[in-house]
Amino acid sequence: DIQMTQSPSTLSASVGDRVIITCRASQSITRWLAWYQQEPGKAPKLLISKASALAGGVPSRFSGSGSGTDFTLTISSLQPGDFATYYCQQYNSYPWTFGRGTKVEV
Amino acid sequence: QVQLVQSGAEVKKTGTSVKVSCKGSGYRFNEYAIHWVRQGPGQRPEWMGWMNAGNGNTMYSQKFQGRVNFSRETSANTAYMVLSSLTSEDTAVYFCAVVVVATPYWGQGTLVTVSS
């Protein structure tokens, strides 16, 4: 199975901050990586697919980059609604695997 | 637009089974695989397996092999997941998902609570 190592596990930030979350795959997944935002009690919301494609309706302050094994999610200017948990997911091969999550808090 | 709508929350007793449905719309149901993912309390999502909605072929995660079954009703664009021999460890939100044109789409989730 492909292991997804996500960091940091917790991130303290303020409104307006630039936030970067990283995800490393244990082997190449080319660009088959998605990023999700999840609020408590809700389904994960897709932010980014194919490493850098912004999902419909997602604000442009979110961006994704990377290929192969190393990926990043950047929030250019953190907004109040962005305090949540973020997950990366590889869908290059089965089983799909997910990072442990990054909780972005005040 | 691609949409997956799942059945409602379930409360089950230990040792019984649960059946969750997932109705797809906005895409050609028969042409894409349906995946099932679950997320326990405070845990990361966990992939359970997938089913080819066209021919019904399945692939199950080793963790659930022998205890899970995927099926579909193509005339209703609906997929099903049955998980049997439930224990408290199976308390989780269960999601179906489909990847269309390299984009993952998820259902809204179905909470399954298992108690004795």
Short mmCIF file of C-alpha atoms in Angstrom, two decimals, chain A residues 5-55:
data_model
loop_
_atom_site.label_atom_id
_atom_site.label_comp_id
_atom_site.label_asym_id
_atom_site.label_seq_id
_atom_site.Cartn_x
_atom_site.Cartn_y
_atom_site.Cartn_z
CA THR A 5 2.66 11.24 5.14
CA GLN A 6 0.99 14.55 5.80
CA SER A 7 2.44 17.40 7.85
CA PRO A 8 1.99 19.18 10.09
CA SER A 9 -0.70 17.35 12.06
CA THR A 10 -1.80 20.61 13.66
CA LEU A 11 -1.21 24.15 12.49
CA SER A 12 -1.95 27.30 14.46
CA ALA A 13 -2.66 30.29 12.25
CA SER A 14 -4.50 33.58 12.06
CA VAL A 15 -6.83 35.13 9.53
CA GLY A 16 -4.76 36.47 6.66
CA ASP A 17 -1.89 34.02 7.13
CA ARG A 18 -0.39 32.01 4.28
CA VAL A 19 -0.70 28.34 5.13
CA ILE A 20 1.17 25.44 3.55
CA ILE A 21 0.39 21.78 4.13
CA THR A 22 2.57 19.05 2.68
CA CYS A 23 1.89 15.45 1.70
CA ARG A 24 4.50 12.86 0.73
CA ALA A 25 3.72 9.55 -0.93
CA SER A 26 5.83 6.46 -0.25
CA GLN A 27 6.13 5.90 -4.01
CA SER A 28 5.28 7.88 -7.13
CA ILE A 29 1.61 8.62 -7.67
CA THR A 30 2.33 10.91 -10.66
CA ARG A 31 -0.37 13.58 -10.13
CA TRP A 32 -3.20 11.43 -8.79
CA LEU A 33 -3.63 13.39 -5.60
CA ALA A 34 -6.65 15.12 -4.11
CA TRP A 35 -6.99 17.56 -1.23
CA TYR A 36 -10.10 17.78 0.95
CA GLN A 37 -11.38 20.11 3.62
CA GLN A 38 -13.52 18.62 6.36
CA GLU A 39 -15.53 20.29 9.09
CA PRO A 40 -16.74 18.28 12.10
CA GLY A 41 -19.72 16.08 11.28
CA LYS A 42 -19.57 16.80 7.55
CA ALA A 43 -18.39 14.95 4.46
CA PRO A 44 -14.98 15.82 3.06
CA LYS A 45 -15.21 18.63 0.54
CA LEU A 46 -13.01 18.34 -2.52
CA LEU A 47 -10.66 21.30 -2.95
CA ILE A 48 -8.08 20.08 -5.46
CA SER A 49 -7.91 17.10 -7.84
CA LYS A 50 -5.06 15.86 -10.06
CA ALA A 51 -2.64 17.67 -7.72
CA SER A 52 -3.46 21.17 -8.93
CA ALA A 53 -6.95 21.36 -10.48
CA LEU A 54 -9.20 23.59 -8.41
CA ALA A 55 -12.61 22.03 -7.82
#
